[in-house]
XYZ file of N, CA and C in Angstrom:
711
model
N -20.175 -7.325 -15.316
C -19.407 -6.263 -16.098
C -17.770 -6.593 -16.292
N -17.288 -6.623 -14.774
C -15.510 -6.167 -15.241
C -14.990 -7.393 -14.582
N -15.915 -9.044 -14.906
C -15.234 -10.321 -14.676
C -15.413 -10.514 -13.557
N -15.636 -12.259 -13.703
C -15.717 -12.714 -12.059
C -14.850 -12.708 -10.734
N -13.815 -12.295 -11.286
C -12.634 -12.191 -10.326
C -12.616 -11.219 -9.501
N -13.064 -10.097 -10.650
C -13.260 -8.500 -10.500
C -14.379 -8.183 -9.233
N -15.607 -8.947 -9.773
C -16.556 -8.202 -9.328
C -16.514 -9.419 -7.925
N -15.924 -10.601 -7.469
C -16.224 -11.308 -6.388
C -14.572 -9.641 -5.303
N -13.723 -9.031 -6.119
C -12.394 -8.522 -4.987
C -13.275 -7.709 -4.715
N -14.064 -6.705 -5.313
C -14.732 -6.260 -5.116
C -15.703 -5.892 -4.371
N -16.608 -7.230 -3.638
C -17.178 -7.335 -2.606
C -16.411 -7.610 -1.236
N -15.149 -8.184 -1.908
C -14.629 -8.854 -0.388
C -14.222 -6.860 -0.242
N -14.262 -5.979 -0.578
C -13.577 -4.883 -0.078
C -14.622 -3.950 0.456
N -15.531 -4.302 -0.610
C -16.499 -3.422 -0.065
C -17.192 -4.429 1.643
N -17.190 -5.034 1.867
C -17.241 -6.433 3.366
C -16.370 -5.475 4.243
N -15.412 -4.986 3.543
C -14.179 -4.613 4.583
C -14.109 -2.896 4.244
N -14.717 -2.083 3.672
C -15.178 -0.806 3.928
C -16.792 -1.240 5.047
N -17.576 -1.983 4.933
C -18.424 -1.538 5.823
C -18.211 -2.235 6.739
N -16.889 -3.072 7.423
C -16.742 -3.344 8.235
C -16.174 -2.545 8.641
N -15.545 -1.662 8.394
C -14.978 -0.165 8.608
C -15.814 0.800 9.002
N -16.635 1.269 8.269
C -17.174 2.145 8.112
C -18.669 1.559 9.859
N -18.554 0.255 10.552
C -19.239 -0.242 11.422
C -18.529 0.339 12.777
N -16.821 0.035 12.335
C -15.870 0.150 13.765
C -16.269 1.570 14.129
N -15.962 2.711 13.147
C -16.079 3.353 13.607
C -16.532 4.689 13.173
N -17.696 4.480 12.638
C -18.931 4.939 12.858
C -19.004 5.529 11.233
N -18.202 6.169 10.133
C -17.917 6.773 9.343
C -17.167 5.968 8.188
N -17.949 6.524 7.055
C -17.247 5.609 5.552
C -15.718 6.235 5.143
N -14.699 4.898 4.836
C -13.987 5.245 4.070
C -13.826 6.785 2.919
N -13.136 7.641 2.742
C -13.186 8.057 1.979
C -14.033 9.607 1.589
N -13.657 10.013 3.507
C -14.242 11.109 3.989
C -13.297 12.255 2.913
N -11.907 12.144 3.808
C -11.646 13.060 2.948
C -11.762 13.449 1.624
N -11.870 12.425 0.557
C -11.835 13.348 -0.639
C -13.048 13.843 -1.101
N -14.817 12.909 -0.173
C -15.560 14.095 0.105
C -15.754 15.848 0.391
N -14.882 15.402 1.716
C -14.738 16.459 2.150
C -14.070 17.503 1.819
N -12.596 16.812 0.370
C -12.715 17.982 -0.661
C -13.421 18.306 -1.267
N -14.288 17.543 -2.404
C -15.730 18.303 -3.101
C -16.350 19.687 -2.872
N -16.389 19.111 -1.151
C -17.629 20.578 -0.600
C -16.566 21.375 -0.786
N -15.260 21.253 -0.041
C -14.417 22.632 -0.334
C -13.926 23.135 -1.948
N -14.312 22.529 -2.934
C -13.415 23.138 -3.866
C -14.714 23.808 -4.649
N -16.120 23.183 -3.972
C -17.997 23.853 -4.392
C -17.408 25.227 -4.181
N -16.881 25.515 -2.765
C -17.221 27.146 -2.378
C -15.735 27.609 -3.305
N -15.324 27.585 -3.689
C -13.907 28.505 -4.080
C -14.511 28.651 -5.920
N -14.709 30.162 -6.021
C -15.333 30.194 -7.380
C -13.756 29.868 -9.192
N -14.339 29.661 -9.699
C -13.721 28.792 -11.008
C -13.110 27.906 -10.697
N -13.038 26.986 -9.899
C -11.611 25.346 -9.017
C -12.967 24.441 -9.106
N -12.170 23.727 -10.923
C -12.121 22.361 -11.365
C -11.927 21.829 -10.122
N -13.226 20.678 -10.132
C -12.787 19.475 -9.696
C -12.470 18.108 -10.273
N -11.331 17.335 -10.246
C -10.653 16.226 -10.440
C -10.544 14.417 -10.003
N -11.251 14.177 -10.708
C -11.043 12.744 -9.704
C -9.762 12.012 -10.532
N -8.439 12.017 -9.981
C -7.212 11.219 -10.437
C -6.883 10.297 -10.468
N -7.666 9.509 -10.167
C -6.871 7.886 -9.850
C -7.171 7.530 -11.134
N -6.402 5.760 -11.060
C -6.291 5.281 -11.514
C -7.634 4.521 -12.009
N -9.146 4.357 -13.071
C -9.994 3.706 -12.733
C -9.544 2.457 -12.132
N -10.419 2.083 -10.960
C -10.766 1.331 -10.321
C -10.702 -0.209 -10.763
N -10.901 -0.701 -12.143
C -11.665 -2.024 -12.231
C -10.056 -2.261 -13.733
N -9.133 -0.937 -13.681
C -7.864 -1.241 -14.599
C -7.237 -1.775 -13.192
N -6.800 -1.464 -12.244
C -6.270 -1.534 -11.414
C -6.638 -3.135 -10.575
N -8.187 -3.387 -10.359
C -8.338 -4.763 -10.050
C -7.644 -6.333 -11.402
N -8.166 -5.958 -12.497
C -8.090 -6.625 -13.276
C -6.051 -7.097 -13.110
N -5.374 -5.590 -13.223
C -3.871 -5.740 -13.467
C -3.652 -6.385 -11.671
N -4.353 -5.770 -10.624
C -3.583 -6.552 -9.216
C -3.710 -7.709 -9.536
N -5.359 -8.776 -9.811
C -5.903 -9.897 -10.195
C -4.828 -10.326 -11.098
N -4.473 -10.220 -12.050
C -3.862 -11.218 -13.192
C -2.108 -11.312 -12.377
N -1.721 -10.313 -12.216
C -0.758 -10.110 -10.934
C -0.291 -11.327 -10.154
N -1.709 -12.166 -9.084
C -0.728 -13.111 -8.037
C -1.391 -14.082 -8.663
N -0.866 -14.628 -8.013
C -1.306 -16.267 -8.133
C -2.290 -16.998 -7.664
N -3.060 -17.986 -8.417
C -3.975 -18.590 -7.733
C -3.803 -18.933 -6.006
N -2.521 -19.137 -5.705
C -2.550 -19.783 -3.990
C -3.071 -18.032 -3.125
N -1.711 -17.581 -3.933
C -2.045 -15.604 -3.329
C -3.379 -15.269 -3.873
N -4.327 -15.373 -4.518
C -5.960 -15.177 -4.629
C -6.517 -15.249 -3.345
N -6.397 -17.363 -3.711
C -7.493 -17.415 -1.983
C -6.518 -17.178 -1.282
N -5.639 -16.983 -0.547
C -4.958 -16.453 0.907
C -5.827 -14.748 0.837
N -5.406 -14.245 -0.273
C -5.957 -12.930 0.188
C -8.193 -12.838 0.376
N -8.792 -13.894 -0.369
C -10.030 -13.752 0.036
C -9.987 -14.022 0.777
N -9.385 -15.181 1.736
C -9.502 -15.957 3.234
C -9.234 -14.854 4.143
N -8.408 -13.812 3.827
C -8.028 -12.745 4.548
C -8.987 -11.785 4.566
N -9.474 -11.717 3.460
C -11.344 -10.446 3.000
C -11.620 -10.837 3.980
N -11.804 -12.947 3.853
C -13.586 -12.559 4.248
C -13.782 -12.730 5.600
N -12.150 -13.086 6.841
C -12.475 -13.034 8.103
C -11.543 -12.106 8.291
N -12.137 -10.791 8.134
C -11.317 -9.413 8.402
C -12.466 -8.827 9.684
N -11.970 -9.483 10.701
C -12.686 -8.730 12.072
C -12.543 -7.887 12.625
N -10.783 -7.795 13.376
C -10.295 -7.112 13.695
C -10.838 -5.986 13.582
N -10.743 -5.877 15.184
C -11.847 -4.095 15.940
C -10.498 -2.897 15.258
N -11.197 -1.923 15.271
C -10.510 -0.832 14.696
C -10.854 0.112 15.592
N -10.389 1.682 16.090
C -10.624 2.445 17.126
C -9.547 3.125 16.127
N -10.473 4.714 16.737
C -10.006 6.125 16.062
C -8.980 6.335 16.572
N -8.525 5.375 17.355
C -6.836 5.492 17.900
C -6.258 5.147 17.052
N -6.099 3.533 16.249
C -5.775 3.229 15.915
C -5.469 3.598 14.396
N -6.910 4.367 13.974
C -6.744 5.461 12.780
C -5.049 6.491 12.889
N -5.634 6.855 14.200
C -4.184 8.197 14.298
C -2.589 7.826 14.138
N -2.700 6.319 15.013
C -1.555 5.790 14.780
C -0.730 5.517 13.139
N -2.166 5.273 12.662
C -1.285 4.783 11.120
C -0.989 6.762 10.186
N -1.337 7.080 10.671
C -0.506 8.354 10.448
C 0.522 8.948 10.655
N 1.108 8.115 11.325
C 2.192 8.158 12.050
C 3.589 7.616 10.886
N 4.410 7.878 10.162
C 5.023 8.164 9.203
C 6.316 6.671 9.938
N 6.517 6.169 10.915
C 7.369 5.212 10.501
C 6.209 3.805 10.846
N 4.925 3.803 11.922
C 3.689 2.933 11.494
C 3.508 2.490 9.989
N 3.385 4.017 9.166
C 2.842 3.343 7.940
C 3.833 2.735 7.198
N 4.933 3.165 7.148
C 6.068 2.226 6.333
C 6.280 1.152 7.113
N 6.305 0.697 8.323
C 6.184 -0.961 9.045
C 5.256 -1.515 8.049
N 4.048 -1.107 7.606
C 2.410 -1.663 6.993
C 3.390 -1.551 6.041
N 3.804 -0.734 5.227
C 3.667 -0.863 3.850
C 4.701 -1.958 3.607
N 5.911 -2.200 4.498
C 6.937 -3.159 4.407
C 5.913 -4.477 4.053
N 5.284 -4.261 5.533
C 5.394 -6.240 5.954
C 3.808 -6.851 4.013
N 3.175 -5.810 3.564
C 2.522 -5.948 2.452
C 3.060 -5.876 1.486
N 4.441 -5.206 1.157
C 5.844 -5.921 0.115
C 5.924 -7.385 0.611
N 6.136 -7.669 2.014
C 6.441 -8.772 1.740
C 5.371 -9.945 1.525
N 4.678 -9.658 2.117
C 3.457 -11.052 1.858
C 2.999 -11.363 0.214
N 2.412 -9.852 -0.418
C 2.082 -9.427 -1.389
C 3.069 -8.688 -2.450
N 3.877 -8.385 -2.755
C 5.147 -7.534 -3.546
C 4.054 -7.427 -4.886
N 3.381 -8.042 -5.266
C 2.923 -7.950 -6.857
C 1.853 -7.167 -6.927
N 1.220 -7.011 -6.014
C -0.140 -6.794 -4.962
C 0.069 -5.406 -4.637
N 1.029 -5.033 -4.153
C 1.770 -3.882 -3.795
C 2.096 -3.461 -4.881
N 3.097 -3.428 -5.902
C 2.901 -3.297 -7.338
C 2.072 -2.664 -7.512
N 1.126 -3.344 -8.124
C 0.200 -2.698 -9.016
C -0.702 -1.722 -8.273
N -1.467 -1.913 -7.144
C -2.217 -0.864 -5.924
C -1.184 0.041 -5.827
N -0.306 0.007 -5.416
C 0.226 1.327 -4.624
C 1.422 1.981 -5.351
N 1.921 1.396 -6.230
C 3.705 1.709 -6.912
C 2.951 1.790 -8.128
N 1.674 1.739 -8.651
C 1.400 2.077 -9.834
C 0.791 3.137 -10.254
N -0.078 2.927 -8.731
C -1.081 4.255 -8.603
C -0.632 5.856 -7.646
N 1.227 5.147 -7.777
C 2.266 6.144 -7.581
C 2.428 7.393 -8.603
N 2.813 5.964 -9.480
C 2.872 6.271 -11.102
C 1.861 7.375 -11.416
N 0.440 6.630 -11.304
C -0.887 6.999 -12.376
C -0.972 8.919 -11.231
N -0.694 9.146 -10.061
C -1.194 9.892 -9.130
C -0.169 11.017 -10.352
N 0.496 11.021 -9.833
C 1.934 11.628 -9.687
C 2.079 12.638 -10.831
N 1.325 11.263 -12.382
C 0.894 12.168 -14.030
C 0.253 12.816 -13.514
N -1.145 12.398 -13.274
C -2.411 13.466 -13.110
C -2.054 14.780 -12.603
N -1.221 14.773 -11.506
C -0.547 15.825 -9.993
C -0.123 16.978 -11.444
N 0.633 16.503 -12.286
C 1.577 16.958 -13.215
C 0.880 17.853 -14.207
N -0.020 16.799 -14.713
C -1.161 17.328 -16.006
C -1.430 19.015 -15.431
N -1.804 18.667 -14.476
C -3.169 19.530 -13.439
C -2.148 20.760 -12.622
N -1.213 20.196 -13.060
C 0.106 21.412 -12.023
C 0.746 22.875 -13.373
N 0.805 22.618 -14.613
C 0.581 23.151 -15.901
C 0.294 24.716 -16.208
N 1.183 25.137 -16.855
C 0.787 26.625 -16.560
C -0.744 26.790 -17.815
N -0.905 28.360 -16.565
C -2.223 28.119 -17.305
C -1.805 29.167 -18.526
N -2.690 29.310 -19.681
C -2.344 30.233 -20.749
C -3.321 31.268 -20.667
N -2.608 32.633 -20.536
C -4.291 33.554 -20.174
C -4.659 34.009 -22.242
N -5.585 33.896 -22.245
C -6.571 34.586 -23.835
C -5.603 36.070 -23.971
N -5.420 35.530 -25.702
C -4.949 36.708 -26.146
C -5.929 37.920 -26.751
N -5.482 38.609 -26.739
C -6.263 39.985 -27.806
C -5.930 39.707 -29.270
N -4.929 39.698 -29.581
C -4.440 39.441 -31.099
C -3.698 38.431 -31.241
N -3.419 37.566 -32.515
C -2.240 36.820 -32.411
C -0.877 37.328 -32.502
N -0.750 38.289 -33.100
C 0.757 38.690 -32.631
C 0.935 39.078 -31.093
N -0.113 39.467 -30.154
C 0.581 39.342 -28.646
C 0.861 38.364 -28.190
N 2.172 38.895 -27.636
C 2.704 37.723 -26.943
C 2.142 36.580 -26.323
N 2.382 35.601 -25.748
C 2.029 34.337 -25.423
C 2.416 34.804 -23.549
N 0.948 34.915 -22.490
C 1.647 34.789 -21.299
C 0.578 33.273 -20.272
N 1.259 33.260 -19.268
C 0.843 31.820 -18.656
C 1.038 32.311 -17.191
N -0.020 31.718 -16.060
C -0.005 31.892 -15.087
C 0.622 30.809 -14.464
N 1.012 30.589 -13.187
C 1.323 28.904 -12.685
C -0.291 29.126 -11.920
N -0.490 27.575 -12.197
C -1.642 26.661 -11.534
C -1.536 26.448 -10.030
N -2.830 26.840 -9.421
C -2.929 25.930 -7.878
C -3.243 25.062 -7.801
N -2.784 23.909 -7.389
C -3.988 23.152 -6.755
C -3.437 22.068 -5.773
N -4.607 21.325 -5.438
C -4.853 20.903 -4.616
C -4.730 18.891 -3.940
N -4.052 19.218 -4.148
C -4.046 17.490 -4.226
C -4.436 16.581 -3.248
N -5.903 15.995 -2.842
C -5.618 15.162 -1.905
C -5.175 13.455 -2.102
N -4.669 12.867 -1.345
C -4.175 11.304 -1.799
C -4.152 11.035 -0.154
N -4.010 9.689 -0.414
C -3.568 8.978 0.690
C -1.979 8.859 0.952
N -1.757 8.481 1.889
C -0.348 8.957 3.002
C -0.043 8.275 2.702
N -0.446 7.039 2.408
C 0.605 6.281 1.841
C 1.014 6.037 0.273
N 0.819 7.092 -0.582
C 1.332 7.811 -2.164
C 2.093 8.235 -1.610
N 2.308 9.408 -0.794
C 3.087 11.055 -0.989
C 4.458 10.313 -0.728
N 5.239 9.248 -0.454
C 6.587 8.960 -1.019
C 6.717 8.836 -1.682
N 5.658 8.209 -2.788
C 6.035 7.683 -4.140
C 5.743 8.741 -5.081
N 4.899 9.573 -4.467
C 4.582 10.739 -5.658
C 5.754 11.683 -5.666
N 6.285 11.674 -4.404
C 7.360 12.737 -4.065
C 8.955 12.046 -4.993
N 8.973 10.907 -5.258
C 9.974 10.122 -5.570
C 9.901 10.245 -7.343
N 8.379 9.966 -7.306
C 8.326 9.879 -9.406
C 8.250 11.663 -10.003
N 8.110 12.701 -8.577
C 7.582 13.882 -9.183
C 8.518 14.658 -9.980
N 9.959 13.799 -10.360
C 10.700 14.986 -11.193
C 11.345 13.422 -12.558
N 10.839 12.680 -12.080
C 10.258 11.860 -13.348
C 9.857 11.885 -14.988
N 10.235 11.319 -15.483
C 9.602 11.913 -17.386
C 8.883 9.947 -17.346
N 7.378 10.509 -16.632
C 6.506 9.413 -17.061
C 5.315 8.835 -18.688
N 5.571 7.792 -18.087
C 4.302 7.506 -19.698
C 3.874 6.408 -18.515
N 2.548 6.610 -19.087
C 0.869 5.478 -18.200
C 0.529 4.348 -19.354
N 0.720 4.979 -20.349
C 0.292 3.926 -21.538
C 0.705 2.145 -20.971
N 1.625 1.385 -20.780
C 2.148 0.937 -20.133
C 0.957 0.414 -18.595
N 1.018 1.281 -17.387
C 0.643 0.556 -16.469
C -1.223 0.854 -16.486
N -1.541 1.241 -17.727
C -3.208 1.425 -17.975
C -3.385 -0.007 -18.966
N -2.978 -0.786 -19.945
C -2.792 -2.104 -20.387
C -3.439 -3.298 -18.918
N -5.079 -3.871 -19.496
C -4.658 -5.206 -19.168
C -4.802 -6.283 -19.632
N -3.965 -6.877 -18.641
C -3.029 -8.498 -19.650
C -4.188 -9.229 -19.506
N -3.571 -10.363 -20.664
C -5.248 -11.435 -20.639
C -4.799 -12.550 -19.135
N -6.042 -12.502 -19.258
C -6.605 -13.513 -17.959
C -5.211 -14.988 -18.400
N -4.617 -15.367 -17.035
C -3.516 -16.272 -16.965
C -4.132 -18.010 -17.178
N -3.490 -19.142 -17.839
C -4.817 -20.085 -17.399
C -4.985 -20.619 -16.052
N -4.988 -20.091 -14.857
C -5.386 -20.348 -13.580
C -6.483 -19.657 -13.935
N -6.668 -18.200 -14.235
C -7.613 -17.384 -14.034
C -8.798 -17.964 -14.782
N -8.521 -18.788 -15.926
C -9.411 -19.296 -17.024
C -10.033 -20.541 -16.360
N -9.578 -21.221 -15.495
C -9.658 -22.613 -14.957
C -10.494 -22.096 -13.219
N -10.409 -21.158 -12.604
C -11.028 -20.783 -11.750
C -12.375 -20.206 -11.992
N -12.540 -19.763 -12.806
C -13.294 -19.018 -13.791
C -14.648 -19.534 -14.087
N -14.044 -21.267 -14.530
C -15.172 -22.509 -15.274
C -15.904 -23.050 -14.126
N -14.504 -23.302 -13.142
C -14.998 -23.762 -11.869
C -16.494 -22.884 -11.043
N -15.677 -21.787 -11.045
C -17.177 -21.128 -10.126
C -18.263 -20.701 -11.002
N -17.945 -20.526 -12.548
C -19.664 -20.149 -12.951
C -20.320 -22.185 -13.007
N -19.674 -23.201 -13.334
C -19.529 -24.513 -13.388
C -20.850 -24.774 -12.183
N -19.880 -24.091 -10.685
C -20.957 -24.641 -9.417
C -21.845 -24.424 -9.486
N -21.907 -23.029 -9.863
C -23.172 -22.001 -9.935
C -24.280 -22.637 -10.469
N -23.704 -23.107 -11.811
C -24.763 -23.594 -12.346
C -25.410 -24.314 -12.166
N -24.340 -25.495 -11.904
C -24.455 -27.101 -11.347
C -25.652 -26.103 -9.523
N -25.321 -25.948 -9.605
C -26.126 -25.312 -7.433
C -27.865 -24.989 -8.160
N -27.295 -24.195 -8.732
C -29.274 -23.085 -9.349
C -29.830 -24.366 -10.415
N -28.586 -25.171 -10.580
C -29.820 -26.691 -11.844
C -30.407 -27.467 -10.590
N -29.714 -27.676 -9.206
C -29.841 -28.705 -8.231
C -31.402 -28.246 -7.614
N -31.472 -26.400 -7.447
C -32.269 -25.959 -6.219
C -33.148 -25.909 -7.437
N -32.928 -26.576 -9.210
C -34.775 -25.884 -9.718
C -35.265 -27.409 -10.011
N -34.354 -28.319 -9.931
C -34.777 -29.802 -10.326
C -35.468 -30.374 -8.205
N -34.775 -29.839 -7.270
C -35.767 -30.007 -6.443
C -36.658 -29.750 -5.807
N -37.271 -28.245 -6.130
C -38.103 -27.084 -6.187
C -39.471 -27.682 -7.226
N -38.690 -28.267 -8.392
C -39.780 -28.904 -9.315
C -40.455 -30.470 -8.705
N -39.684 -30.969 -8.353
C -40.068 -32.187 -7.651
C -40.766 -32.258 -6.391
N -40.340 -31.127 -5.231
C -41.104 -31.133 -4.737
C -42.754 -30.667 -5.005
N -42.811 -30.214 -6.053
C -43.865 -28.966 -5.970
C -45.097 -30.184 -7.026
N -43.586 -31.192 -8.342
C -44.630 -32.105 -8.382
C -45.800 -33.422 -7.570
N -44.719 -33.747 -6.482
C -45.399 -34.311 -5.378
C -46.894 -33.948 -4.277
N -46.249 -32.004 -4.574
C -47.593 -31.653 -3.497
C -48.899 -31.811 -4.073
N -48.383 -31.366 -5.947
C -49.862 -31.126 -6.565
C -50.786 -33.063 -6.646
N -48.851 -33.995 -6.912
C -50.265 -35.287 -6.956
C -50.960 -35.655 -5.504
N -49.887 -35.208 -4.742
C -50.568 -35.105 -2.789
C -52.186 -34.584 -3.111
N -52.488 -33.456 -3.345
C -53.564 -33.049 -3.228
C -55.233 -33.567 -3.200
N -55.933 -33.681 -2.532
C -56.971 -34.334 -2.723
C -58.379 -34.004 -4.087
N -57.471 -32.745 -4.997
C -59.020 -32.116 -5.940
C -57.494 -33.421 -6.930
N -56.775 -33.101 -6.909
C -56.031 -34.281 -8.093
C -55.942 -35.743 -8.336
N -56.644 -36.115 -6.756
C -56.935 -37.902 -6.827
C -57.704 -38.109 -8.169
N -58.920 -37.419 -8.384
C -59.812 -38.486 -9.736
C -58.814 -38.523 -10.747
N -58.261 -36.742 -11.479
C -57.792 -36.983 -12.047
C -56.868 -38.049 -12.586
N -56.360 -38.646 -11.771
C -55.404 -39.820 -11.219
C -55.348 -40.840 -11.632
N -56.929 -40.856 -11.183
C -57.003 -42.430 -11.140
C -57.784 -42.514 -12.464
N -58.843 -41.429 -13.222
C -58.730 -41.773 -14.408
C -57.619 -42.433 -16.198
N -56.656 -41.233 -15.526
C -55.191 -41.488 -15.868
C -55.304 -43.289 -16.184
N -55.173 -43.741 -14.830
C -54.767 -44.884 -14.329
C -55.555 -45.907 -15.296
N -57.067 -45.735 -15.032
C -57.751 -46.185 -16.141
C -57.689 -46.242 -17.308
N -57.515 -44.816 -18.177
C -57.312 -45.075 -19.507
C -56.188 -45.940 -19.766
N -55.117 -45.337 -18.931
C -53.352 -46.172 -19.307
C -53.971 -48.074 -19.392
N -54.837 -48.469 -18.582
C -54.999 -49.911 -18.084
C -55.604 -50.673 -19.178
N -56.837 -49.356 -20.078
C -57.367 -49.630 -20.864
C -56.820 -50.168 -22.394
């Protein structure tokens, strides 16, 4: 539904998620599920999913990468097998180590960091600011002055987004640009064509092999021999 490259990327990320779940015995995103449970206990609390839609993020991330960067990223995700422990997760909560990991990501995939982290920092900040606007109280009449109360907001975000949200909080943010999906590049079109052609070629070859073996099997059956003999005699006449 979202395109070949986005579909492949989602499959690879699901593989990573399954690897983490297997190693830790818990699925990523547990903090958001816990937040949803806690919100349901608070009267009149509204729960809002404030992150940028995944298809937009994927398409922008894929469009930002060169062909070889896509291959490199896919290769790394395919063969991800490093063991992960709960101690490793706790270490990632340390600010210094987190900043080091972010710096490594920027150095290796700067465009990927921009689309997956920096742009989402802006989007998350924008959505939090929208949620944090003052709430207007209902008025008994049009002549009554407007009264407002502050909104109480609890934002649950990944630790890697906190510095970006703090940095962008006092900025005048516009999200129209980071919500647009750029047209696919020439390399993406070529890669998409190659994937489709390979798939259809393998499918066609598989159908041919199955059909060929099926015909051979049917012709070799004793029950078909009399019919083949009659056809041979008719053709000779």
